[in-house]
PDB file of C-alpha atoms and ligand atoms in Angstrom:
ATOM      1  CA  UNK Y   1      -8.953 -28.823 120.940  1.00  0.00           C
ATOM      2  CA  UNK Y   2      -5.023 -28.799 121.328  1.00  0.00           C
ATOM      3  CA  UNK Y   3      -3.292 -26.448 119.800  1.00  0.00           C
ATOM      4  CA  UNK Y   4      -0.448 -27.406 117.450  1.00  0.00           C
ATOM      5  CA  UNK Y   5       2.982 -26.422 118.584  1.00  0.00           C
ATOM      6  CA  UNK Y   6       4.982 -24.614 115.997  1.00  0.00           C
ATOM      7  CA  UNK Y   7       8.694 -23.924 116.016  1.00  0.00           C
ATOM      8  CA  UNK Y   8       9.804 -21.045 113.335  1.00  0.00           C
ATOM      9  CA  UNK Y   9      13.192 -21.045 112.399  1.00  0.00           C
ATOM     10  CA  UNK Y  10      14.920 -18.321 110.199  1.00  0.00           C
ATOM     11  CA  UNK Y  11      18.026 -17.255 109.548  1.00  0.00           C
ATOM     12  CA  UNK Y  12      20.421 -16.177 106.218  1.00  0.00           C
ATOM     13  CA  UNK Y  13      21.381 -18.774 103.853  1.00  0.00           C
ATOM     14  CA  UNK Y  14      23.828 -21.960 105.332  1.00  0.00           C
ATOM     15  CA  UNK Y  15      23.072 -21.116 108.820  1.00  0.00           C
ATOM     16  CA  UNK Y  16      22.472 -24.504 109.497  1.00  0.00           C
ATOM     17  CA  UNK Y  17      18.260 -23.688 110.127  1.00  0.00           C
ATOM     18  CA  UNK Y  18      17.326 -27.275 107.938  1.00  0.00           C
ATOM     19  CA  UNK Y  19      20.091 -29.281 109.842  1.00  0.00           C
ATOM     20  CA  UNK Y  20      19.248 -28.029 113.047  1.00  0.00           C
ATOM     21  CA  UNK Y  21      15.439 -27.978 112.245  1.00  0.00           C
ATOM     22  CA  UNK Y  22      15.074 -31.546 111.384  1.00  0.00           C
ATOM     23  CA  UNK Y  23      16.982 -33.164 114.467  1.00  0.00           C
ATOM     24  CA  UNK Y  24      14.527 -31.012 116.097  1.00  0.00           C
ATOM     25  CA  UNK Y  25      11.447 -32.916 114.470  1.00  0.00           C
ATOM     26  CA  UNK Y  26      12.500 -36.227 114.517  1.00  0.00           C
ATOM     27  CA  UNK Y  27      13.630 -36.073 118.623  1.00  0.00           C
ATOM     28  CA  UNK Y  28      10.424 -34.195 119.515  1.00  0.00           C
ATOM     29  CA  UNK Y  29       8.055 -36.029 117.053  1.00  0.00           C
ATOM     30  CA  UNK Y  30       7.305 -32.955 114.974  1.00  0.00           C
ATOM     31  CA  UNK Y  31       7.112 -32.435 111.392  1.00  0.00           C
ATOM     32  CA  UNK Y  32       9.421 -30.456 109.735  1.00  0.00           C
ATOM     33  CA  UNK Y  33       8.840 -28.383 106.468  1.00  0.00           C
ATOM     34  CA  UNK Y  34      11.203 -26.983 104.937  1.00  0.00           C
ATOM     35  CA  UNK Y  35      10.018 -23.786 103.082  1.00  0.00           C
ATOM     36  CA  UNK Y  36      12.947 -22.812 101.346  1.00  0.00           C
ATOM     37  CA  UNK Y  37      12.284 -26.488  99.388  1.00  0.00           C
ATOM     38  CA  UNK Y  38       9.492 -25.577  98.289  1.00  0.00           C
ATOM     39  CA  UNK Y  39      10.595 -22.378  96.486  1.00  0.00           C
ATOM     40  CA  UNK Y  40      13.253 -24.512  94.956  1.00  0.00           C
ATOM     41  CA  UNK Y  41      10.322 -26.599  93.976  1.00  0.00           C
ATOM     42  CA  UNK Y  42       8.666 -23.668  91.588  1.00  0.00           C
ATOM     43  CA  UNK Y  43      12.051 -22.469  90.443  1.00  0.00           C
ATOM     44  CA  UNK Y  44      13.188 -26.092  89.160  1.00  0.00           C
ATOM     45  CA  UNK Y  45       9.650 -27.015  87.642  1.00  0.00           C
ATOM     46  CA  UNK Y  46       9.365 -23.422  86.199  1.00  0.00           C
ATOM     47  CA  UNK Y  47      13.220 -23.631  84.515  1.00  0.00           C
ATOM     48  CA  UNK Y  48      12.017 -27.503  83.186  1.00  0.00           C
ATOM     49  CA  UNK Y  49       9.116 -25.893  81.473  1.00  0.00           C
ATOM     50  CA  UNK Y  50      11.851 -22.933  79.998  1.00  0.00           C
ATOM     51  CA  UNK Y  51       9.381 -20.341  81.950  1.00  0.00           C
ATOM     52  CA  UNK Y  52      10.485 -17.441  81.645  1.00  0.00           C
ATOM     53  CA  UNK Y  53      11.758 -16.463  85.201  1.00  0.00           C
ATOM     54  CA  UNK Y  54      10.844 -12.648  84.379  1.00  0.00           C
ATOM     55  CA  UNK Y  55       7.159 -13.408  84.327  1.00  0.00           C
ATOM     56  CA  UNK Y  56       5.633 -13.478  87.672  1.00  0.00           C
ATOM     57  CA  UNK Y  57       2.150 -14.802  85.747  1.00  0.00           C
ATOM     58  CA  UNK Y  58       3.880 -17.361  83.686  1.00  0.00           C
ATOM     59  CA  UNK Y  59       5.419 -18.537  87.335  1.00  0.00           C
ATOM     60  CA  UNK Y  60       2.302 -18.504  89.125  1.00  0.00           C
ATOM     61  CA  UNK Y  61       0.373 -20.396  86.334  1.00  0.00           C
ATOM     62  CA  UNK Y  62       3.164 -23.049  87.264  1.00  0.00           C
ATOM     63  CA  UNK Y  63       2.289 -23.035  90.413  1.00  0.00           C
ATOM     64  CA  UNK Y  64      -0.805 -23.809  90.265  1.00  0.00           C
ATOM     65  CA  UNK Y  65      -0.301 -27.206  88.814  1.00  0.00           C
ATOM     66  CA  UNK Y  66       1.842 -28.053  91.286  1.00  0.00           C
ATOM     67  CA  UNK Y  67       1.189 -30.007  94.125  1.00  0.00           C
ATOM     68  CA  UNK Y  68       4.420 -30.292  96.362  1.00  0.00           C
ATOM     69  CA  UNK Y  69       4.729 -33.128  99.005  1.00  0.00           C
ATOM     70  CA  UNK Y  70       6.947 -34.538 101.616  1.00  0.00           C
ATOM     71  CA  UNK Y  71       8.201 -37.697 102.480  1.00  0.00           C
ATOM     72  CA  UNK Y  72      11.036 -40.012 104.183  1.00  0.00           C
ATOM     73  CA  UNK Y  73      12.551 -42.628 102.786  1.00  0.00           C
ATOM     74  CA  UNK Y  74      15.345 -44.201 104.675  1.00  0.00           C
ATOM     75  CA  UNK Y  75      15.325 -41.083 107.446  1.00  0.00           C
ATOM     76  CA  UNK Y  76      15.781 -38.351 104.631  1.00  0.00           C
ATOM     77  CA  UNK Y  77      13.129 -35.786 103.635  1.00  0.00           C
ATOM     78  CA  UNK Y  78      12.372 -36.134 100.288  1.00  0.00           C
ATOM     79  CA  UNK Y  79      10.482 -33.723  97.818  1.00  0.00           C
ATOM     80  CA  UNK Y  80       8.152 -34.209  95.524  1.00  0.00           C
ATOM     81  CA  UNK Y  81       6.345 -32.282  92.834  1.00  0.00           C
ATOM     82  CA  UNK Y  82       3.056 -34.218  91.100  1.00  0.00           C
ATOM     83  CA  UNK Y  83       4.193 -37.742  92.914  1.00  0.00           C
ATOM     84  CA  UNK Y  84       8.179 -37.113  91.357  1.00  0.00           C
ATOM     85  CA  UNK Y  85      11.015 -36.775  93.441  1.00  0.00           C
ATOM     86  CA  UNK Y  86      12.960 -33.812  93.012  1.00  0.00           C
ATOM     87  CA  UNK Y  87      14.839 -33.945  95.878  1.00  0.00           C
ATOM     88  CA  UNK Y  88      18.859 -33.514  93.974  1.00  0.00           C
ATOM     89  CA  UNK Y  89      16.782 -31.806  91.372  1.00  0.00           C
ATOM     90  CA  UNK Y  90      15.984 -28.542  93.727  1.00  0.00           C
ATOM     91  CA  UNK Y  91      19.398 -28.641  95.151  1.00  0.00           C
ATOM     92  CA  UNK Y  92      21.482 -27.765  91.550  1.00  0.00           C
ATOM     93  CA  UNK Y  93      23.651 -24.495  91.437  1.00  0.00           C
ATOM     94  CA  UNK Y  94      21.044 -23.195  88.423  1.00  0.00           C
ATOM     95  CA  UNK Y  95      18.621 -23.682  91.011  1.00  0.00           C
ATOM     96  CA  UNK Y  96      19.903 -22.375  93.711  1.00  0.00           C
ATOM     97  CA  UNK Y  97      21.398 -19.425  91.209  1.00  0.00           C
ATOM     98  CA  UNK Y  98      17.629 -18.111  90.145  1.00  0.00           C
ATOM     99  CA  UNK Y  99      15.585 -19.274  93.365  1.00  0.00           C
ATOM    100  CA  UNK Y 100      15.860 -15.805  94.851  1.00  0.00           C
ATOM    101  CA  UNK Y 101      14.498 -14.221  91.268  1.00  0.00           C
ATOM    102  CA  UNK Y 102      11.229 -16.584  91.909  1.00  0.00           C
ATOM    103  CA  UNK Y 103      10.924 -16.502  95.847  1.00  0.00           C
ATOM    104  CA  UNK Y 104      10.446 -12.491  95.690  1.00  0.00           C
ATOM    105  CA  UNK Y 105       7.679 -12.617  93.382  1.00  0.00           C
ATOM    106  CA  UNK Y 106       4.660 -11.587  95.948  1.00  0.00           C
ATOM    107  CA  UNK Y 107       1.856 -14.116  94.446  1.00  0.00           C
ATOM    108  CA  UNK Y 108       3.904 -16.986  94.496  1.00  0.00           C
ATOM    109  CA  UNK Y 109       5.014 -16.305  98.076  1.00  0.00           C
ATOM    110  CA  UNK Y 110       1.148 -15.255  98.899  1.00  0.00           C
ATOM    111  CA  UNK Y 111       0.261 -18.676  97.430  1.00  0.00           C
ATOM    112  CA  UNK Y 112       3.333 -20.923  98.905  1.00  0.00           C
ATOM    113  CA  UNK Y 113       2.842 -18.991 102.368  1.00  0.00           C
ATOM    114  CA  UNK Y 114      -1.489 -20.337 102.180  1.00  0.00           C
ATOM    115  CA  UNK Y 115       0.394 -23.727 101.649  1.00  0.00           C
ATOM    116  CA  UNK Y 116       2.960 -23.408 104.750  1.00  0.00           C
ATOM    117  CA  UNK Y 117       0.013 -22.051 106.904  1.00  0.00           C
ATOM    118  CA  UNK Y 118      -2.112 -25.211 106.147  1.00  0.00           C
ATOM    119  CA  UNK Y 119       0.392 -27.845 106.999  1.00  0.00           C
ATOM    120  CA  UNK Y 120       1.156 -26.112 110.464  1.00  0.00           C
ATOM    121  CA  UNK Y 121      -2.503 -25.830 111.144  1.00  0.00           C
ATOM    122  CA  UNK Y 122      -2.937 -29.832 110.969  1.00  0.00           C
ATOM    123  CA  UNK Y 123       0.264 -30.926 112.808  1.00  0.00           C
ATOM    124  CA  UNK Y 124       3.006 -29.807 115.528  1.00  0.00           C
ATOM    125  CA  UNK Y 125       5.573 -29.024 113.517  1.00  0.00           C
ATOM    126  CA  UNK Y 126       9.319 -27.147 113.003  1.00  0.00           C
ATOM    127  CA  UNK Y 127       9.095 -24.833 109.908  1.00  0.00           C
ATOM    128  CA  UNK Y 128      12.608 -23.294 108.812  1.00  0.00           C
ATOM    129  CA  UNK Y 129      12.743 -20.255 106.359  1.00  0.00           C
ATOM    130  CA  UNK Y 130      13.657 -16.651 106.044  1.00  0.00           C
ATOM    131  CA  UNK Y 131       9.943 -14.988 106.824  1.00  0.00           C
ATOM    132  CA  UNK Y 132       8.181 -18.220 109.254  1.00  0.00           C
ATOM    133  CA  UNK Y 133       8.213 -16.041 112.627  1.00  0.00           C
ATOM    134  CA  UNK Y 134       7.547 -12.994 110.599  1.00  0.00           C
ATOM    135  CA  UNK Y 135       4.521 -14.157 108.144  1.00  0.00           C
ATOM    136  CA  UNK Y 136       3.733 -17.473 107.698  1.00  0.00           C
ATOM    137  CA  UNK Y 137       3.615 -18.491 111.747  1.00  0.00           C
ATOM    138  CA  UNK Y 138       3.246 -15.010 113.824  1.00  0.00           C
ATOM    139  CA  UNK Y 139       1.524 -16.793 116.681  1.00  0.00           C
ATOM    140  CA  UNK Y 140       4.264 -19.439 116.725  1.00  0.00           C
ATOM    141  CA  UNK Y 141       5.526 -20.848 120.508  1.00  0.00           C
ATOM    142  CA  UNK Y 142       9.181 -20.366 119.409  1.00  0.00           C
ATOM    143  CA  UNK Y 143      10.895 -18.827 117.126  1.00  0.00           C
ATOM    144  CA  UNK Y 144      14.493 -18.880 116.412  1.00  0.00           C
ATOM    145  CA  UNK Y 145      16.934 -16.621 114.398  1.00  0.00           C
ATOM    146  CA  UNK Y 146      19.627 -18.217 113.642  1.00  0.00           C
ATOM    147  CA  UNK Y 147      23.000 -16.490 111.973  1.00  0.00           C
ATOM    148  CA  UNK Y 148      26.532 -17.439 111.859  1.00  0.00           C
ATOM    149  CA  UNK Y 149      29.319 -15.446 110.091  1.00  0.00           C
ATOM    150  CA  UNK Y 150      29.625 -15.863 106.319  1.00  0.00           C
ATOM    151  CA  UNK Y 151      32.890 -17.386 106.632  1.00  0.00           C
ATOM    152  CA  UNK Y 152      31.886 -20.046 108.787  1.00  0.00           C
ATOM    153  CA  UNK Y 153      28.492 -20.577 106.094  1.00  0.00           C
ATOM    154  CA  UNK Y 154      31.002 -20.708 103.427  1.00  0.00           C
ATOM    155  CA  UNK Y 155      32.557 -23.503 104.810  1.00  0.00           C
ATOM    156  CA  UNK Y 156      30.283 -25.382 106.001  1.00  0.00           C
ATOM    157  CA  UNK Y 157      28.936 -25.782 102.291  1.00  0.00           C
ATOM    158  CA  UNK Y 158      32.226 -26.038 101.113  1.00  0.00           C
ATOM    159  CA  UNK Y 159      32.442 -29.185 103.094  1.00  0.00           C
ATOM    160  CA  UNK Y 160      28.984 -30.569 102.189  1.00  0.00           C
ATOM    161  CA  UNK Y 161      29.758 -30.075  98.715  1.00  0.00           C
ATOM    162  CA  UNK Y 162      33.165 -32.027  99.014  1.00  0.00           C
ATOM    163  CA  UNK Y 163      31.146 -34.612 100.667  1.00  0.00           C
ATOM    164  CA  UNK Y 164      28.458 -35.013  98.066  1.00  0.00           C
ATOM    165  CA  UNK Y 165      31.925 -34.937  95.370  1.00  0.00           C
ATOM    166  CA  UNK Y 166      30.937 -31.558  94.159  1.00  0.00           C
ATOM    167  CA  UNK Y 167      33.739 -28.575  93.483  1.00  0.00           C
ATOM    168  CA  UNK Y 168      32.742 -25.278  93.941  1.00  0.00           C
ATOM    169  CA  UNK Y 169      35.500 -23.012  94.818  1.00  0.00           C
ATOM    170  CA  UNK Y 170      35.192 -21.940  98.723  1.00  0.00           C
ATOM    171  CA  UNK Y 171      35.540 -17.764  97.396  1.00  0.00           C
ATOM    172  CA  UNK Y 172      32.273 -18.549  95.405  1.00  0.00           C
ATOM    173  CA  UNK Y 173      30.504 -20.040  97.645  1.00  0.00           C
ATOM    174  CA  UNK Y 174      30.908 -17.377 100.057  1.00  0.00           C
ATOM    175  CA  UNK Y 175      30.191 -14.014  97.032  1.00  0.00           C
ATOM    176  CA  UNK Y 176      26.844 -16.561  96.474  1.00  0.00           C
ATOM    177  CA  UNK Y 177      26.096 -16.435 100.114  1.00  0.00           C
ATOM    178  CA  UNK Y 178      26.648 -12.808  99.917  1.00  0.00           C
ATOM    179  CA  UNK Y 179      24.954 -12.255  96.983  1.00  0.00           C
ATOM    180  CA  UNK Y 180      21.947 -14.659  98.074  1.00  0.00           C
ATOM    181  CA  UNK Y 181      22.088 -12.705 101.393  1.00  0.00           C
ATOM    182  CA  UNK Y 182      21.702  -9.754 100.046  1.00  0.00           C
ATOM    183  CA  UNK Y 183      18.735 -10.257  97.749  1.00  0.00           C
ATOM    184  CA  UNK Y 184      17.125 -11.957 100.473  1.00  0.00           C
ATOM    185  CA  UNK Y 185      17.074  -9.468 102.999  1.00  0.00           C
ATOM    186  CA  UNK Y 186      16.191  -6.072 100.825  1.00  0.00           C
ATOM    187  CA  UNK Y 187      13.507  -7.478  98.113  1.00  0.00           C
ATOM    188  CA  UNK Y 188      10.124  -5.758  98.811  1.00  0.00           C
ATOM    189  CA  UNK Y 189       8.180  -8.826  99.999  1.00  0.00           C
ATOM    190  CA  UNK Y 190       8.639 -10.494 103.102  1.00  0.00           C
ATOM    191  CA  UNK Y 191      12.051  -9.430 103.490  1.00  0.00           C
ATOM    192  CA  UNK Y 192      14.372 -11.781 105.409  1.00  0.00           C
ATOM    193  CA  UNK Y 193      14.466 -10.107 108.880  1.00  0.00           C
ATOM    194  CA  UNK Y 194      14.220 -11.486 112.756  1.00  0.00           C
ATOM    195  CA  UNK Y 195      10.800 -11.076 114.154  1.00  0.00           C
ATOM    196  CA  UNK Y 196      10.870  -9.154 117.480  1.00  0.00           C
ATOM    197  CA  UNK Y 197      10.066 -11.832 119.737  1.00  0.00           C
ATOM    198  CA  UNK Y 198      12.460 -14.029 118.289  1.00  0.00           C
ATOM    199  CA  UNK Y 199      15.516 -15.426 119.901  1.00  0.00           C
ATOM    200  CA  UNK Y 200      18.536 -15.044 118.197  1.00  0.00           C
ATOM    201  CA  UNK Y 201      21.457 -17.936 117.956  1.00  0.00           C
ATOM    202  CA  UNK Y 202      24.604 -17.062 116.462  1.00  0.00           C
ATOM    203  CA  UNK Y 203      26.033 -20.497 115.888  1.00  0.00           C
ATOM    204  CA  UNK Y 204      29.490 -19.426 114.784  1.00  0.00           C
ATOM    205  CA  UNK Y 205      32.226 -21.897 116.407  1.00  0.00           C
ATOM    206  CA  UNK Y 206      28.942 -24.088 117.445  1.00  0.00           C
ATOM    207  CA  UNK Y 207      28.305 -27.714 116.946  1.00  0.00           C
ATOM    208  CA  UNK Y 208      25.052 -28.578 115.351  1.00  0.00           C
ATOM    209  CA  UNK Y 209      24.190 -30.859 119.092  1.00  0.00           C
ATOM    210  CA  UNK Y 210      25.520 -27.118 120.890  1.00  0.00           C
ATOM    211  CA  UNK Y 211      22.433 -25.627 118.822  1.00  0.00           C
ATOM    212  CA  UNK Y 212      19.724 -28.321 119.668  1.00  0.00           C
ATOM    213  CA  UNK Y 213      20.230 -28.533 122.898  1.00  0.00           C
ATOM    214  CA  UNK Y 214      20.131 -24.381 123.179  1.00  0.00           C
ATOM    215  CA  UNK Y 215      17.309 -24.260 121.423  1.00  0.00           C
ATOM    216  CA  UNK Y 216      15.661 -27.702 123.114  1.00  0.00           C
ATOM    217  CA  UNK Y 217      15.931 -25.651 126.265  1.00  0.00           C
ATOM    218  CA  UNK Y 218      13.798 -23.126 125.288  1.00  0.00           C
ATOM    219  CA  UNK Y 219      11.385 -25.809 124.202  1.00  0.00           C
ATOM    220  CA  UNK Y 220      11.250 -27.011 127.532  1.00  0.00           C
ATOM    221  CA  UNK Y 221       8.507 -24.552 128.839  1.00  0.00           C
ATOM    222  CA  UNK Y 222       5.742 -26.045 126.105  1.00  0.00           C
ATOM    223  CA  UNK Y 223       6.144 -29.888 126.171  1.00  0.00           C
TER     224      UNK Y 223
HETATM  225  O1   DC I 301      16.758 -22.185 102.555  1.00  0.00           O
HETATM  226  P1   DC I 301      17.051 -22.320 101.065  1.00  0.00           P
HETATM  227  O2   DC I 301      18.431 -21.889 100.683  1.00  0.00           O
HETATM  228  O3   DC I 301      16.731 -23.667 100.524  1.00  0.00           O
HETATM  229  O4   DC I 301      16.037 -21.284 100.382  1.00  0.00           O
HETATM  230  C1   DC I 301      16.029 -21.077  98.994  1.00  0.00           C
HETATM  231  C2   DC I 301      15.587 -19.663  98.673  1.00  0.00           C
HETATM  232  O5   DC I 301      14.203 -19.512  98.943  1.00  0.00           O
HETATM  233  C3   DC I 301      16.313 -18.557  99.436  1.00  0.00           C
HETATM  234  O6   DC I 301      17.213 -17.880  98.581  1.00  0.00           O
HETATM  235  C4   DC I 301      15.244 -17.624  99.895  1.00  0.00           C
HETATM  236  C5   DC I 301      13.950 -18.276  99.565  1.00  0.00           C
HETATM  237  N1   DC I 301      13.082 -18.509 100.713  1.00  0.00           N
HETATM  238  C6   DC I 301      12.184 -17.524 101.043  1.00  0.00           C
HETATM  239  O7   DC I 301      12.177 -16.483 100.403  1.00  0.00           O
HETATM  240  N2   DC I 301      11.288 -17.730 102.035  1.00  0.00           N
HETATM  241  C7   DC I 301      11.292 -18.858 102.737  1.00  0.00           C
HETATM  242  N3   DC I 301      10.388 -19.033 103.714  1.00  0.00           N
HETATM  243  C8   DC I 301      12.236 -19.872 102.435  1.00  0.00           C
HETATM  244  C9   DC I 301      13.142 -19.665 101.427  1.00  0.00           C
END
């Protein structure tokens, strides 16, 4: 049997990982997953049931009625949770503001990570995140760390959030990023941090093609 190839990519919040990750898929004929969605997923289905965020239990009993899915419609990755697209729903600042809180509880990540590990087993795929290279895909052909300064991240979801008509100041979006950051990288489990064979990108002054192609040519060696 074939093994599946599986590109990990990690990196800080607004590095560009989900961007970058699923021009990666759709050139090379992967599937992409996109992790992070999927711990937006709890945190938006817990906060519509007014769970209380503080109980780990109460979020995992959430869980387990949840079945999360993937899809494209029109060449955009979709989300759903129980056949309902939540797509906008996962992407609100309230979201985004308590996603950390529920992504560092260690059963949901033990359960979401059994999830992750499944859907790489059955297909080649790019998975982006903050512990893929570390946990969820150690044996993976390539993985990729990919920063950029905060400034840059700050603007470059400034700029999607202009585009989409939303205003967020660009100071708060960077003290989120920060903050986000932050949380990300020192909670207890699965801490955000580059696994030691990984290569690391800083994209900073880089186009989005720039950071295919550099990581396309690393490819190279499995296809
Ligand atoms: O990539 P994102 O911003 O959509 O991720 C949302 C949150 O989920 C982020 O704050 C950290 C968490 N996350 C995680 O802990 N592990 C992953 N593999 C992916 C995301």
């Amino acid at each position: 049997m074939t093994k599946n190839i599986q590109i990990a990519i990690d990196g800080p919040a607004s590095a560009g990982k989900s961007t970058v990750a699923k021009i990666l898929a759709k050139r090379n004929g992967y599937i992409y997953c996109d992790t992070g969605a999927m711990y937006r997923a709890v945190t938006f289905q817990s906060m519509s049931q007014q769970t209380n965020l503080d109980d780990e239990a109460a979020i995992l009993s959430v869980l387990d009625d949840m079945l999360i899915t993937f899809d494209y419609v029109d060449g955009m990755q979709h989300v759903y949770v129980n056949g309902v697209d939540v797509t906008e729903d996962i992407r609100t600042i309230d979201v985004t503001n308590n996603v950390s809180k529920v992504s560092a509880y260690k059963a949901v990540r033990q359960e979401l990570v059994n999830r992750q590990k499944l859907i790489a087993s059955e297909n080649n795929i790019v998975m982006d995140g903050r512990d893929i290279g570390t946990v969820v895909l150690p044996n993976a052909a390539l993985k990729i760390f990919l920063v950029a300064s905060v400034d840059e991240r700050a603007q470059r979801r400034f700029k999607e959030n202009q585009a989409k008509g939303i205003d967020v100041p660009l100071e708060t979006i960077k003290q989120d990023i920060e903050k986000r950051d932050l949380y990300d990288s020192t909670r207890k489990e699965s801490p955000l941090v580059q696994a030691s064979d990984a290569i690391r990108l800083d994209t900073t002054g880089m186009g989005i093609d720039d950071v295919v192609s550099a990581i396309e040519s690393h490819l190279l060696k499995y296809t």
